[in-house]
């Protein structure tokens, strides 16, 4: 199994996403920032990098007319 190296910010963001999902909450960027202890601006880059590394995937709002912004969901680590 290949080990992916993550920065501290990436680790905090990934942990925040998985924690929010475990609680049944939708991992929107503002909630991810709150859970990780980072600002909304600070989570932008880690979210992008984690998506590029295949650890998160972005989903746009599924409900027409009710766009709360993108949500980021964790991919299960094998």
PDB file of N, CA, C and O in Angstrom:
ATOM      1  N   UNK A   1       0.843  -1.187   0.000  1.00  0.00           N
ATOM      2  CA  UNK A   1       0.000   0.000   0.000  1.00  0.00           C
ATOM      3  C   UNK A   1       0.879   1.237   0.000  1.00  0.00           C
ATOM      4  O   UNK A   1       1.807   1.356   0.776  1.00  0.00           O
ATOM      5  N   UNK A   2       0.570   2.139  -0.883  1.00  0.00           N
ATOM      6  CA  UNK A   2       1.357   3.362  -1.001  1.00  0.00           C
ATOM      7  C   UNK A   2       0.955   4.347   0.090  1.00  0.00           C
ATOM      8  O   UNK A   2      -0.215   4.579   0.337  1.00  0.00           O
ATOM      9  N   UNK A   3       1.932   4.901   0.753  1.00  0.00           N
ATOM     10  CA  UNK A   3       1.705   5.887   1.813  1.00  0.00           C
ATOM     11  C   UNK A   3       1.719   7.283   1.196  1.00  0.00           C
ATOM     12  O   UNK A   3       2.606   7.608   0.429  1.00  0.00           O
ATOM     13  N   UNK A   4       0.710   8.078   1.507  1.00  0.00           N
ATOM     14  CA  UNK A   4       0.627   9.442   0.992  1.00  0.00           C
ATOM     15  C   UNK A   4       1.083  10.388   2.093  1.00  0.00           C
ATOM     16  O   UNK A   4       0.587  10.323   3.210  1.00  0.00           O
ATOM     17  N   UNK A   5       2.039  11.243   1.768  1.00  0.00           N
ATOM     18  CA  UNK A   5       2.530  12.219   2.735  1.00  0.00           C
ATOM     19  C   UNK A   5       1.607  13.435   2.723  1.00  0.00           C
ATOM     20  O   UNK A   5       1.327  13.992   1.673  1.00  0.00           O
ATOM     21  N   UNK A   6       1.152  13.814   3.907  1.00  0.00           N
ATOM     22  CA  UNK A   6       0.263  14.970   4.025  1.00  0.00           C
ATOM     23  C   UNK A   6       0.884  16.017   4.933  1.00  0.00           C
ATOM     24  O   UNK A   6       1.521  15.681   5.932  1.00  0.00           O
ATOM     25  N   UNK A   7       0.659  17.271   4.579  1.00  0.00           N
ATOM     26  CA  UNK A   7       1.099  18.356   5.453  1.00  0.00           C
ATOM     27  C   UNK A   7       0.198  18.378   6.687  1.00  0.00           C
ATOM     28  O   UNK A   7      -0.856  17.727   6.717  1.00  0.00           O
ATOM     29  N   UNK A   8       0.584  19.138   7.688  1.00  0.00           N
ATOM     30  CA  UNK A   8      -0.244  19.235   8.905  1.00  0.00           C
ATOM     31  C   UNK A   8      -1.632  19.764   8.575  1.00  0.00           C
ATOM     32  O   UNK A   8      -2.645  19.258   9.065  1.00  0.00           O
ATOM     33  N   UNK A   9      -1.700  20.785   7.719  1.00  0.00           N
ATOM     34  CA  UNK A   9      -2.997  21.361   7.342  1.00  0.00           C
ATOM     35  C   UNK A   9      -3.856  20.325   6.605  1.00  0.00           C
ATOM     36  O   UNK A   9      -5.056  20.217   6.860  1.00  0.00           O
ATOM     37  N   UNK A  10      -3.240  19.553   5.716  1.00  0.00           N
ATOM     38  CA  UNK A  10      -3.982  18.516   4.995  1.00  0.00           C
ATOM     39  C   UNK A  10      -4.508  17.456   5.958  1.00  0.00           C
ATOM     40  O   UNK A  10      -5.646  17.008   5.823  1.00  0.00           O
ATOM     41  N   UNK A  11      -3.695  17.073   6.924  1.00  0.00           N
ATOM     42  CA  UNK A  11      -4.134  16.092   7.918  1.00  0.00           C
ATOM     43  C   UNK A  11      -5.324  16.619   8.711  1.00  0.00           C
ATOM     44  O   UNK A  11      -6.297  15.898   8.944  1.00  0.00           O
ATOM     45  N   UNK A  12      -5.251  17.879   9.132  1.00  0.00           N
ATOM     46  CA  UNK A  12      -6.332  18.479   9.917  1.00  0.00           C
ATOM     47  C   UNK A  12      -7.615  18.570   9.106  1.00  0.00           C
ATOM     48  O   UNK A  12      -8.705  18.286   9.614  1.00  0.00           O
ATOM     49  N   UNK A  13      -7.491  18.945   7.829  1.00  0.00           N
ATOM     50  CA  UNK A  13      -8.667  19.063   6.967  1.00  0.00           C
ATOM     51  C   UNK A  13      -9.271  17.688   6.704  1.00  0.00           C
ATOM     52  O   UNK A  13     -10.493  17.509   6.786  1.00  0.00           O
ATOM     53  N   UNK A  14      -8.445  16.698   6.394  1.00  0.00           N
ATOM     54  CA  UNK A  14      -8.955  15.347   6.135  1.00  0.00           C
ATOM     55  C   UNK A  14      -9.657  14.796   7.375  1.00  0.00           C
ATOM     56  O   UNK A  14     -10.751  14.239   7.289  1.00  0.00           O
ATOM     57  N   UNK A  15      -9.046  14.986   8.536  1.00  0.00           N
ATOM     58  CA  UNK A  15      -9.652  14.526   9.785  1.00  0.00           C
ATOM     59  C   UNK A  15     -10.979  15.236  10.036  1.00  0.00           C
ATOM     60  O   UNK A  15     -11.942  14.622  10.478  1.00  0.00           O
ATOM     61  N   UNK A  16     -11.035  16.531   9.741  1.00  0.00           N
ATOM     62  CA  UNK A  16     -12.276  17.284   9.927  1.00  0.00           C
ATOM     63  C   UNK A  16     -13.384  16.731   9.031  1.00  0.00           C
ATOM     64  O   UNK A  16     -14.525  16.571   9.477  1.00  0.00           O
ATOM     65  N   UNK A  17     -13.058  16.427   7.773  1.00  0.00           N
ATOM     66  CA  UNK A  17     -14.054  15.887   6.841  1.00  0.00           C
ATOM     67  C   UNK A  17     -14.570  14.550   7.355  1.00  0.00           C
ATOM     68  O   UNK A  17     -15.786  14.320   7.399  1.00  0.00           O
ATOM     69  N   UNK A  18     -13.681  13.660   7.753  1.00  0.00           N
ATOM     70  CA  UNK A  18     -14.127  12.343   8.218  1.00  0.00           C
ATOM     71  C   UNK A  18     -14.922  12.450   9.516  1.00  0.00           C
ATOM     72  O   UNK A  18     -15.883  11.710   9.711  1.00  0.00           O
ATOM     73  N   UNK A  19     -14.558  13.380  10.388  1.00  0.00           N
ATOM     74  CA  UNK A  19     -15.296  13.585  11.633  1.00  0.00           C
ATOM     75  C   UNK A  19     -16.706  14.098  11.341  1.00  0.00           C
ATOM     76  O   UNK A  19     -17.686  13.611  11.918  1.00  0.00           O
ATOM     77  N   UNK A  20     -16.807  15.075  10.454  1.00  0.00           N
ATOM     78  CA  UNK A  20     -18.129  15.606  10.089  1.00  0.00           C
ATOM     79  C   UNK A  20     -19.006  14.517   9.473  1.00  0.00           C
ATOM     80  O   UNK A  20     -20.187  14.395   9.810  1.00  0.00           O
ATOM     81  N   UNK A  21     -18.437  13.715   8.592  1.00  0.00           N
ATOM     82  CA  UNK A  21     -19.203  12.635   7.965  1.00  0.00           C
ATOM     83  C   UNK A  21     -19.658  11.617   9.008  1.00  0.00           C
ATOM     84  O   UNK A  21     -20.786  11.134   8.952  1.00  0.00           O
ATOM     85  N   UNK A  22     -18.792  11.297   9.960  1.00  0.00           N
ATOM     86  CA  UNK A  22     -19.141  10.336  11.005  1.00  0.00           C
ATOM     87  C   UNK A  22     -20.314  10.837  11.849  1.00  0.00           C
ATOM     88  O   UNK A  22     -21.119  10.042  12.340  1.00  0.00           O
ATOM     89  N   UNK A  23     -20.408  12.143  12.011  1.00  0.00           N
ATOM     90  CA  UNK A  23     -21.513  12.743  12.767  1.00  0.00           C
ATOM     91  C   UNK A  23     -22.776  12.910  11.933  1.00  0.00           C
ATOM     92  O   UNK A  23     -23.791  13.360  12.428  1.00  0.00           O
ATOM     93  N   UNK A  24     -22.680  12.627  10.644  1.00  0.00           N
ATOM     94  CA  UNK A  24     -23.818  12.790   9.765  1.00  0.00           C
ATOM     95  C   UNK A  24     -23.999  14.212   9.272  1.00  0.00           C
ATOM     96  O   UNK A  24     -25.061  14.563   8.759  1.00  0.00           O
ATOM     97  N   UNK A  25     -22.966  15.034   9.407  1.00  0.00           N
ATOM     98  CA  UNK A  25     -23.025  16.405   8.929  1.00  0.00           C
ATOM     99  C   UNK A  25     -22.443  16.483   7.516  1.00  0.00           C
ATOM    100  O   UNK A  25     -21.597  15.676   7.139  1.00  0.00           O
ATOM    101  N   UNK A  26     -22.903  17.456   6.747  1.00  0.00           N
ATOM    102  CA  UNK A  26     -22.406  17.640   5.386  1.00  0.00           C
ATOM    103  C   UNK A  26     -21.121  18.466   5.449  1.00  0.00           C
ATOM    104  O   UNK A  26     -21.108  19.554   6.018  1.00  0.00           O
ATOM    105  N   UNK A  27     -20.020  17.935   4.897  1.00  0.00           N
ATOM    106  CA  UNK A  27     -18.728  18.633   4.977  1.00  0.00           C
ATOM    107  C   UNK A  27     -18.574  19.786   3.990  1.00  0.00           C
ATOM    108  O   UNK A  27     -17.882  19.681   2.988  1.00  0.00           O
ATOM    109  N   UNK A  28     -19.255  20.889   4.279  1.00  0.00           N
ATOM    110  CA  UNK A  28     -19.080  22.111   3.503  1.00  0.00           C
ATOM    111  C   UNK A  28     -17.810  22.805   3.985  1.00  0.00           C
ATOM    112  O   UNK A  28     -17.410  22.642   5.146  1.00  0.00           O
ATOM    113  N   UNK A  29     -17.174  23.602   3.127  1.00  0.00           N
ATOM    114  CA  UNK A  29     -15.918  24.255   3.510  1.00  0.00           C
ATOM    115  C   UNK A  29     -15.966  25.036   4.829  1.00  0.00           C
ATOM    116  O   UNK A  29     -15.029  24.977   5.614  1.00  0.00           O
ATOM    117  N   UNK A  30     -17.077  25.733   5.105  1.00  0.00           N
ATOM    118  CA  UNK A  30     -17.135  26.495   6.352  1.00  0.00           C
ATOM    119  C   UNK A  30     -17.154  25.590   7.576  1.00  0.00           C
ATOM    120  O   UNK A  30     -16.521  25.884   8.591  1.00  0.00           O
ATOM    121  N   UNK A  31     -17.844  24.461   7.484  1.00  0.00           N
ATOM    122  CA  UNK A  31     -17.848  23.507   8.600  1.00  0.00           C
ATOM    123  C   UNK A  31     -16.494  22.813   8.738  1.00  0.00           C
ATOM    124  O   UNK A  31     -16.047  22.536   9.854  1.00  0.00           O
ATOM    125  N   UNK A  32     -15.862  22.534   7.609  1.00  0.00           N
ATOM    126  CA  UNK A  32     -14.527  21.924   7.635  1.00  0.00           C
ATOM    127  C   UNK A  32     -13.554  22.871   8.328  1.00  0.00           C
ATOM    128  O   UNK A  32     -12.756  22.452   9.179  1.00  0.00           O
ATOM    129  N   UNK A  33     -13.643  24.155   8.004  1.00  0.00           N
ATOM    130  CA  UNK A  33     -12.769  25.151   8.639  1.00  0.00           C
ATOM    131  C   UNK A  33     -13.006  25.185  10.142  1.00  0.00           C
ATOM    132  O   UNK A  33     -12.061  25.152  10.934  1.00  0.00           O
ATOM    133  N   UNK A  34     -14.269  25.221  10.536  1.00  0.00           N
ATOM    134  CA  UNK A  34     -14.601  25.267  11.961  1.00  0.00           C
ATOM    135  C   UNK A  34     -14.091  24.025  12.692  1.00  0.00           C
ATOM    136  O   UNK A  34     -13.485  24.114  13.755  1.00  0.00           O
ATOM    137  N   UNK A  35     -14.320  22.854  12.123  1.00  0.00           N
ATOM    138  CA  UNK A  35     -13.914  21.589  12.746  1.00  0.00           C
ATOM    139  C   UNK A  35     -12.391  21.447  12.828  1.00  0.00           C
ATOM    140  O   UNK A  35     -11.861  20.915  13.791  1.00  0.00           O
ATOM    141  N   UNK A  36     -11.691  21.947  11.805  1.00  0.00           N
ATOM    142  CA  UNK A  36     -10.232  21.781  11.757  1.00  0.00           C
ATOM    143  C   UNK A  36      -9.494  22.853  12.556  1.00  0.00           C
ATOM    144  O   UNK A  36      -8.297  22.735  12.793  1.00  0.00           O
ATOM    145  N   UNK A  37     -10.210  23.915  12.929  1.00  0.00           N
ATOM    146  CA  UNK A  37      -9.561  25.001  13.656  1.00  0.00           C
ATOM    147  C   UNK A  37      -8.807  25.956  12.740  1.00  0.00           C
ATOM    148  O   UNK A  37      -8.010  26.764  13.194  1.00  0.00           O
ATOM    149  N   UNK A  38      -9.068  25.863  11.445  1.00  0.00           N
ATOM    150  CA  UNK A  38      -8.433  26.734  10.465  1.00  0.00           C
ATOM    151  C   UNK A  38      -9.460  27.759   9.975  1.00  0.00           C
ATOM    152  O   UNK A  38     -10.660  27.593  10.186  1.00  0.00           O
ATOM    153  N   UNK A  39      -8.985  28.791   9.311  1.00  0.00           N
ATOM    154  CA  UNK A  39      -9.907  29.757   8.721  1.00  0.00           C
ATOM    155  C   UNK A  39     -10.397  29.223   7.377  1.00  0.00           C
ATOM    156  O   UNK A  39      -9.789  28.306   6.806  1.00  0.00           O
ATOM    157  N   UNK A  40     -11.466  29.815   6.869  1.00  0.00           N
ATOM    158  CA  UNK A  40     -12.001  29.392   5.571  1.00  0.00           C
ATOM    159  C   UNK A  40     -10.952  29.543   4.475  1.00  0.00           C
ATOM    160  O   UNK A  40     -10.863  28.717   3.567  1.00  0.00           O
ATOM    161  N   UNK A  41     -10.136  30.594   4.564  1.00  0.00           N
ATOM    162  CA  UNK A  41      -9.087  30.804   3.570  1.00  0.00           C
ATOM    163  C   UNK A  41      -8.001  29.725   3.675  1.00  0.00           C
ATOM    164  O   UNK A  41      -7.435  29.306   2.673  1.00  0.00           O
ATOM    165  N   UNK A  42      -7.722  29.278   4.902  1.00  0.00           N
ATOM    166  CA  UNK A  42      -6.659  28.289   5.104  1.00  0.00           C
ATOM    167  C   UNK A  42      -7.044  26.889   4.628  1.00  0.00           C
ATOM    168  O   UNK A  42      -6.167  26.088   4.351  1.00  0.00           O
ATOM    169  N   UNK A  43      -8.333  26.574   4.539  1.00  0.00           N
ATOM    170  CA  UNK A  43      -8.719  25.222   4.117  1.00  0.00           C
ATOM    171  C   UNK A  43      -8.775  25.074   2.596  1.00  0.00           C
ATOM    172  O   UNK A  43      -8.778  23.961   2.089  1.00  0.00           O
ATOM    173  N   UNK A  44      -8.788  26.175   1.864  1.00  0.00           N
ATOM    174  CA  UNK A  44      -8.899  26.107   0.406  1.00  0.00           C
ATOM    175  C   UNK A  44      -7.805  25.291  -0.253  1.00  0.00           C
ATOM    176  O   UNK A  44      -8.085  24.379  -1.032  1.00  0.00           O
ATOM    177  N   UNK A  45      -6.575  25.591   0.072  1.00  0.00           N
ATOM    178  CA  UNK A  45      -5.456  24.872  -0.541  1.00  0.00           C
ATOM    179  C   UNK A  45      -5.414  23.401  -0.129  1.00  0.00           C
ATOM    180  O   UNK A  45      -5.294  22.526  -0.999  1.00  0.00           O
ATOM    181  N   UNK A  46      -5.535  23.077   1.173  1.00  0.00           N
ATOM    182  CA  UNK A  46      -5.554  21.649   1.546  1.00  0.00           C
ATOM    183  C   UNK A  46      -6.706  20.877   0.887  1.00  0.00           C
ATOM    184  O   UNK A  46      -6.519  19.733   0.481  1.00  0.00           O
ATOM    185  N   UNK A  47      -7.885  21.496   0.757  1.00  0.00           N
ATOM    186  CA  UNK A  47      -9.001  20.813   0.089  1.00  0.00           C
ATOM    187  C   UNK A  47      -8.633  20.485  -1.352  1.00  0.00           C
ATOM    188  O   UNK A  47      -8.884  19.378  -1.834  1.00  0.00           O
ATOM    189  N   UNK A  48      -8.028  21.447  -2.036  1.00  0.00           N
ATOM    190  CA  UNK A  48      -7.621  21.242  -3.433  1.00  0.00           C
ATOM    191  C   UNK A  48      -6.568  20.129  -3.533  1.00  0.00           C
ATOM    192  O   UNK A  48      -6.674  19.231  -4.373  1.00  0.00           O
ATOM    193  N   UNK A  49      -5.565  20.185  -2.659  1.00  0.00           N
ATOM    194  CA  UNK A  49      -4.493  19.185  -2.691  1.00  0.00           C
ATOM    195  C   UNK A  49      -5.004  17.797  -2.343  1.00  0.00           C
ATOM    196  O   UNK A  49      -4.607  16.803  -2.963  1.00  0.00           O
ATOM    197  N   UNK A  50      -5.889  17.692  -1.358  1.00  0.00           N
ATOM    198  CA  UNK A  50      -6.443  16.387  -0.984  1.00  0.00           C
ATOM    199  C   UNK A  50      -7.306  15.814  -2.104  1.00  0.00           C
ATOM    200  O   UNK A  50      -7.336  14.599  -2.314  1.00  0.00           O
ATOM    201  N   UNK A  51      -7.980  16.691  -2.837  1.00  0.00           N
ATOM    202  CA  UNK A  51      -8.775  16.247  -3.982  1.00  0.00           C
ATOM    203  C   UNK A  51      -7.853  15.725  -5.079  1.00  0.00           C
ATOM    204  O   UNK A  51      -8.109  14.670  -5.665  1.00  0.00           O
ATOM    205  N   UNK A  52      -6.754  16.455  -5.339  1.00  0.00           N
ATOM    206  CA  UNK A  52      -5.776  16.010  -6.344  1.00  0.00           C
ATOM    207  C   UNK A  52      -5.153  14.669  -5.967  1.00  0.00           C
ATOM    208  O   UNK A  52      -4.861  13.848  -6.833  1.00  0.00           O
ATOM    209  N   UNK A  53      -4.941  14.445  -4.676  1.00  0.00           N
ATOM    210  CA  UNK A  53      -4.325  13.192  -4.212  1.00  0.00           C
ATOM    211  C   UNK A  53      -5.332  12.051  -4.153  1.00  0.00           C
ATOM    212  O   UNK A  53      -4.974  10.919  -3.838  1.00  0.00           O
ATOM    213  N   UNK A  54      -6.604  12.347  -4.437  1.00  0.00           N
ATOM    214  CA  UNK A  54      -7.623  11.303  -4.461  1.00  0.00           C
ATOM    215  C   UNK A  54      -8.162  10.927  -3.095  1.00  0.00           C
ATOM    216  O   UNK A  54      -8.830   9.903  -2.953  1.00  0.00           O
ATOM    217  N   UNK A  55      -7.888  11.736  -2.074  1.00  0.00           N
ATOM    218  CA  UNK A  55      -8.375  11.422  -0.731  1.00  0.00           C
ATOM    219  C   UNK A  55      -9.752  12.030  -0.458  1.00  0.00           C
ATOM    220  O   UNK A  55     -10.486  11.559   0.401  1.00  0.00           O
ATOM    221  N   UNK A  56     -10.083  13.070  -1.175  1.00  0.00           N
ATOM    222  CA  UNK A  56     -11.405  13.696  -1.084  1.00  0.00           C
ATOM    223  C   UNK A  56     -11.962  13.822  -2.482  1.00  0.00           C
ATOM    224  O   UNK A  56     -11.215  13.853  -3.457  1.00  0.00           O
ATOM    225  N   UNK A  57     -13.268  13.894  -2.582  1.00  0.00           N
ATOM    226  CA  UNK A  57     -13.877  14.249  -3.859  1.00  0.00           C
ATOM    227  C   UNK A  57     -14.912  15.332  -3.610  1.00  0.00           C
ATOM    228  O   UNK A  57     -15.538  15.386  -2.560  1.00  0.00           O
ATOM    229  N   UNK A  58     -15.019  16.209  -4.575  1.00  0.00           N
ATOM    230  CA  UNK A  58     -15.915  17.353  -4.478  1.00  0.00           C
ATOM    231  C   UNK A  58     -17.258  16.996  -5.102  1.00  0.00           C
ATOM    232  O   UNK A  58     -17.315  16.397  -6.165  1.00  0.00           O
ATOM    233  N   UNK A  59     -18.318  17.368  -4.419  1.00  0.00           N
ATOM    234  CA  UNK A  59     -19.659  17.192  -4.955  1.00  0.00           C
ATOM    235  C   UNK A  59     -20.350  18.546  -4.921  1.00  0.00           C
ATOM    236  O   UNK A  59     -20.329  19.223  -3.897  1.00  0.00           O
ATOM    237  N   UNK A  60     -20.954  18.913  -6.029  1.00  0.00           N
ATOM    238  CA  UNK A  60     -21.717  20.153  -6.054  1.00  0.00           C
ATOM    239  C   UNK A  60     -23.110  19.867  -5.508  1.00  0.00           C
ATOM    240  O   UNK A  60     -23.550  18.724  -5.466  1.00  0.00           O
ATOM    241  N   UNK A  61     -23.788  20.907  -5.102  1.00  0.00           N
ATOM    242  CA  UNK A  61     -25.105  20.766  -4.496  1.00  0.00           C
ATOM    243  C   UNK A  61     -26.052  20.005  -5.423  1.00  0.00           C
ATOM    244  O   UNK A  61     -26.226  20.381  -6.584  1.00  0.00           O
ATOM    245  N   UNK A  62     -26.671  18.931  -4.930  1.00  0.00           N
ATOM    246  CA  UNK A  62     -27.539  18.117  -5.779  1.00  0.00           C
ATOM    247  C   UNK A  62     -28.938  18.699  -5.972  1.00  0.00           C
ATOM    248  O   UNK A  62     -29.689  18.219  -6.799  1.00  0.00           O
ATOM    249  N   UNK A  63     -29.282  19.720  -5.204  1.00  0.00           N
ATOM    250  CA  UNK A  63     -30.634  20.259  -5.254  1.00  0.00           C
ATOM    251  C   UNK A  63     -30.665  21.580  -6.018  1.00  0.00           C
ATOM    252  O   UNK A  63     -30.058  22.551  -5.584  1.00  0.00           O
ATOM    253  N   UNK A  64     -31.357  21.609  -7.121  1.00  0.00           N
ATOM    254  CA  UNK A  64     -31.457  22.819  -7.936  1.00  0.00           C
ATOM    255  C   UNK A  64     -32.098  23.933  -7.109  1.00  0.00           C
ATOM    256  O   UNK A  64     -33.079  23.718  -6.417  1.00  0.00           O
ATOM    257  N   UNK A  65     -31.499  25.088  -7.180  1.00  0.00           N
ATOM    258  CA  UNK A  65     -32.030  26.242  -6.461  1.00  0.00           C
ATOM    259  C   UNK A  65     -31.606  26.334  -5.016  1.00  0.00           C
ATOM    260  O   UNK A  65     -31.852  27.329  -4.358  1.00  0.00           O
ATOM    261  N   UNK A  66     -30.996  25.291  -4.482  1.00  0.00           N
ATOM    262  CA  UNK A  66     -30.536  25.299  -3.089  1.00  0.00           C
ATOM    263  C   UNK A  66     -29.043  25.019  -3.048  1.00  0.00           C
ATOM    264  O   UNK A  66     -28.611  23.988  -2.545  1.00  0.00           O
ATOM    265  N   UNK A  67     -28.280  25.906  -3.611  1.00  0.00           N
ATOM    266  CA  UNK A  67     -26.841  25.699  -3.684  1.00  0.00           C
ATOM    267  C   UNK A  67     -26.163  26.263  -2.450  1.00  0.00           C
ATOM    268  O   UNK A  67     -26.069  27.467  -2.274  1.00  0.00           O
ATOM    269  N   UNK A  68     -25.726  25.380  -1.575  1.00  0.00           N
ATOM    270  CA  UNK A  68     -24.994  25.781  -0.374  1.00  0.00           C
ATOM    271  C   UNK A  68     -23.493  25.755  -0.618  1.00  0.00           C
ATOM    272  O   UNK A  68     -22.716  25.875   0.301  1.00  0.00           O
ATOM    273  N   UNK A  69     -23.109  25.543  -1.869  1.00  0.00           N
ATOM    274  CA  UNK A  69     -21.697  25.457  -2.204  1.00  0.00           C
ATOM    275  C   UNK A  69     -21.248  24.014  -2.288  1.00  0.00           C
ATOM    276  O   UNK A  69     -22.012  23.099  -2.017  1.00  0.00           O
ATOM    277  N   UNK A  70     -20.007  23.821  -2.672  1.00  0.00           N
ATOM    278  CA  UNK A  70     -19.503  22.454  -2.824  1.00  0.00           C
ATOM    279  C   UNK A  70     -19.322  21.785  -1.463  1.00  0.00           C
ATOM    280  O   UNK A  70     -19.125  22.440  -0.453  1.00  0.00           O
ATOM    281  N   UNK A  71     -19.421  20.487  -1.475  1.00  0.00           N
ATOM    282  CA  UNK A  71     -19.096  19.719  -0.272  1.00  0.00           C
ATOM    283  C   UNK A  71     -17.989  18.760  -0.644  1.00  0.00           C
ATOM    284  O   UNK A  71     -17.841  18.378  -1.804  1.00  0.00           O
ATOM    285  N   UNK A  72     -17.212  18.387   0.324  1.00  0.00           N
ATOM    286  CA  UNK A  72     -16.076  17.506   0.090  1.00  0.00           C
ATOM    287  C   UNK A  72     -16.253  16.247   0.909  1.00  0.00           C
ATOM    288  O   UNK A  72     -16.490  16.300   2.104  1.00  0.00           O
ATOM    289  N   UNK A  73     -16.181  15.114   0.252  1.00  0.00           N
ATOM    290  CA  UNK A  73     -16.408  13.830   0.908  1.00  0.00           C
ATOM    291  C   UNK A  73     -15.128  12.990   0.860  1.00  0.00           C
ATOM    292  O   UNK A  73     -14.408  13.003  -0.121  1.00  0.00           O
ATOM    293  N   UNK A  74     -14.881  12.302   1.948  1.00  0.00           N
ATOM    294  CA  UNK A  74     -13.669  11.482   2.043  1.00  0.00           C
ATOM    295  C   UNK A  74     -13.837  10.200   1.229  1.00  0.00           C
ATOM    296  O   UNK A  74     -14.908   9.616   1.197  1.00  0.00           O
ATOM    297  N   UNK A  75     -12.767   9.810   0.593  1.00  0.00           N
ATOM    298  CA  UNK A  75     -12.734   8.524  -0.081  1.00  0.00           C
ATOM    299  C   UNK A  75     -12.178   7.529   0.936  1.00  0.00           C
ATOM    300  O   UNK A  75     -11.295   7.846   1.711  1.00  0.00           O
ATOM    301  N   UNK A  76     -12.713   6.341   0.924  1.00  0.00           N
ATOM    302  CA  UNK A  76     -12.263   5.328   1.871  1.00  0.00           C
ATOM    303  C   UNK A  76     -10.849   4.884   1.516  1.00  0.00           C
ATOM    304  O   UNK A  76     -10.540   4.614   0.375  1.00  0.00           O
ATOM    305  N   UNK A  77      -9.999   4.850   2.539  1.00  0.00           N
ATOM    306  CA  UNK A  77      -8.614   4.416   2.341  1.00  0.00           C
ATOM    307  C   UNK A  77      -8.609   2.885   2.364  1.00  0.00           C
ATOM    308  O   UNK A  77      -9.181   2.277   3.257  1.00  0.00           O
ATOM    309  N   UNK A  78      -7.988   2.289   1.361  1.00  0.00           N
ATOM    310  CA  UNK A  78      -7.934   0.825   1.280  1.00  0.00           C
ATOM    311  C   UNK A  78      -6.767   0.297   2.094  1.00  0.00           C
ATOM    312  O   UNK A  78      -5.796   0.938   2.308  1.00  0.00           O
TER     313      UNK A  78
END
